[in-house]
Amino acid sequence: IDPETFEYTINQLNNYFEEAETGSCSTYCEGCLACLTGYLIYICTETHYEKCLRKVAKFICEQNDRVYRPRGLLLTDPTTRGLRLIEISILDRPPS
């Protein structure tokens, strides 16, 4: 994989995680509403953080389909590894 493609992937992941961690008026209101409802609101809705993690999973799937899998690699979603690492697996045989 060329360095620019890998750098794009990493930068985009960092942007998604930065968005997830950024506090805004809506995230603070979400937290206040959660406290007022005894956190029962989370039965009905997703948090801002969960929505951003869904974006990360979708981006990883797209990158695997477009960039990594055709080259015989597989990028693993960092949320499945506790956000500690980015795992790239080498597949035995590239798909035909």
Short mmCIF file of C-alpha atoms in Angstrom, two decimals:
data_model
loop_
_atom_site.label_atom_id
_atom_site.label_comp_id
_atom_site.label_asym_id
_atom_site.label_seq_id
_atom_site.Cartn_x
_atom_site.Cartn_y
_atom_site.Cartn_z
CA ILE A 1 0.00 0.00 0.00
CA ASP A 2 1.35 3.39 -0.86
CA PRO A 3 2.00 5.77 2.07
CA GLU A 4 -0.60 8.31 0.92
CA THR A 5 -3.43 5.77 1.00
CA PHE A 6 -2.43 4.50 4.43
CA GLU A 7 -2.06 8.06 5.71
CA TYR A 8 -5.53 8.94 4.39
CA THR A 9 -7.02 5.95 6.22
CA ILE A 10 -5.33 6.82 9.51
CA ASN A 11 -6.16 10.53 9.27
CA GLN A 12 -9.80 9.79 8.49
CA LEU A 13 -10.04 7.40 11.46
CA ASN A 14 -8.47 10.07 13.69
CA ASN A 15 -11.02 12.60 12.43
CA TYR A 16 -13.92 10.28 13.25
CA PHE A 17 -12.58 9.62 16.76
CA GLU A 18 -11.94 13.32 17.31
CA GLU A 19 -15.54 14.03 16.30
CA ALA A 20 -16.73 11.36 18.74
CA GLU A 21 -14.77 12.90 21.63
CA THR A 22 -15.63 16.54 20.91
CA GLY A 23 -18.14 18.03 23.28
CA SER A 24 -20.90 20.16 21.83
CA CYS A 25 -24.17 21.63 22.97
CA SER A 26 -26.05 18.58 21.72
CA THR A 27 -23.79 16.11 23.56
CA TYR A 28 -24.15 18.07 26.80
CA CYS A 29 -27.93 18.20 26.37
CA GLU A 30 -27.86 14.47 25.66
CA GLY A 31 -26.02 13.91 28.94
CA CYS A 32 -28.42 16.10 30.91
CA LEU A 33 -31.43 14.37 29.39
CA ALA A 34 -29.89 11.01 30.24
CA CYS A 35 -29.51 12.06 33.88
CA LEU A 36 -33.07 13.35 34.03
CA THR A 37 -34.49 10.11 32.63
CA GLY A 38 -32.32 7.84 34.75
CA TYR A 39 -30.41 6.85 31.59
CA LEU A 40 -33.55 5.20 30.21
CA ILE A 41 -33.26 7.39 27.11
CA TYR A 42 -30.41 5.17 25.92
CA ILE A 43 -32.90 2.34 25.45
CA CYS A 44 -34.51 4.39 22.66
CA THR A 45 -31.60 6.33 21.17
CA GLU A 46 -27.91 5.99 20.41
CA THR A 47 -25.34 8.29 21.93
CA HIS A 48 -23.29 10.65 19.79
CA TYR A 49 -20.26 8.44 20.49
CA GLU A 50 -22.07 5.31 19.28
CA LYS A 51 -23.10 7.10 16.08
CA CYS A 52 -19.48 8.05 15.43
CA LEU A 53 -18.34 4.47 16.07
CA ARG A 54 -20.88 3.35 13.47
CA LYS A 55 -19.28 5.80 11.01
CA VAL A 56 -15.87 4.28 11.80
CA ALA A 57 -17.16 0.76 11.14
CA LYS A 58 -18.69 1.84 7.83
CA PHE A 59 -15.49 3.60 6.77
CA ILE A 60 -13.39 0.52 7.63
CA CYS A 61 -15.73 -1.68 5.56
CA GLU A 62 -15.47 0.70 2.60
CA GLN A 63 -11.68 0.88 2.87
CA ASN A 64 -11.42 -2.90 3.07
CA ASP A 65 -13.58 -3.31 -0.03
CA ARG A 66 -11.84 -0.60 -2.08
CA VAL A 67 -8.22 -0.62 -0.93
CA TYR A 68 -7.10 -3.38 1.40
CA ARG A 69 -8.89 -6.60 0.40
CA PRO A 70 -7.93 -6.32 -3.31
CA ARG A 71 -4.30 -6.17 -2.15
CA GLY A 72 -4.66 -9.24 0.08
CA LEU A 73 -4.96 -7.28 3.34
CA LEU A 74 -7.69 -6.79 5.91
CA LEU A 75 -8.02 -3.76 8.18
CA THR A 76 -9.66 -4.66 11.50
CA ASP A 77 -12.01 -2.20 13.21
CA PRO A 78 -10.09 -0.70 16.17
CA THR A 79 -13.24 -0.75 18.32
CA THR A 80 -13.05 -4.56 18.39
CA ARG A 81 -9.54 -4.25 19.87
CA GLY A 82 -10.47 -1.77 22.58
CA LEU A 83 -9.28 1.22 20.53
CA ARG A 84 -5.70 0.25 21.37
CA LEU A 85 -4.38 -0.61 17.94
CA ILE A 86 -5.01 -0.76 14.24
CA GLU A 87 -4.58 -4.30 13.02
CA ILE A 88 -3.83 -5.12 9.40
CA SER A 89 -4.00 -8.82 8.59
CA ILE A 90 -2.35 -10.43 5.61
CA LEU A 91 -4.75 -12.78 3.87
CA ASP A 92 -3.44 -16.13 2.62
CA ARG A 93 -4.87 -15.69 -0.83
CA PRO A 94 -6.10 -12.46 -2.38
CA PRO A 95 -9.69 -12.70 -3.59
CA SER A 96 -10.02 -13.41 -7.30
#
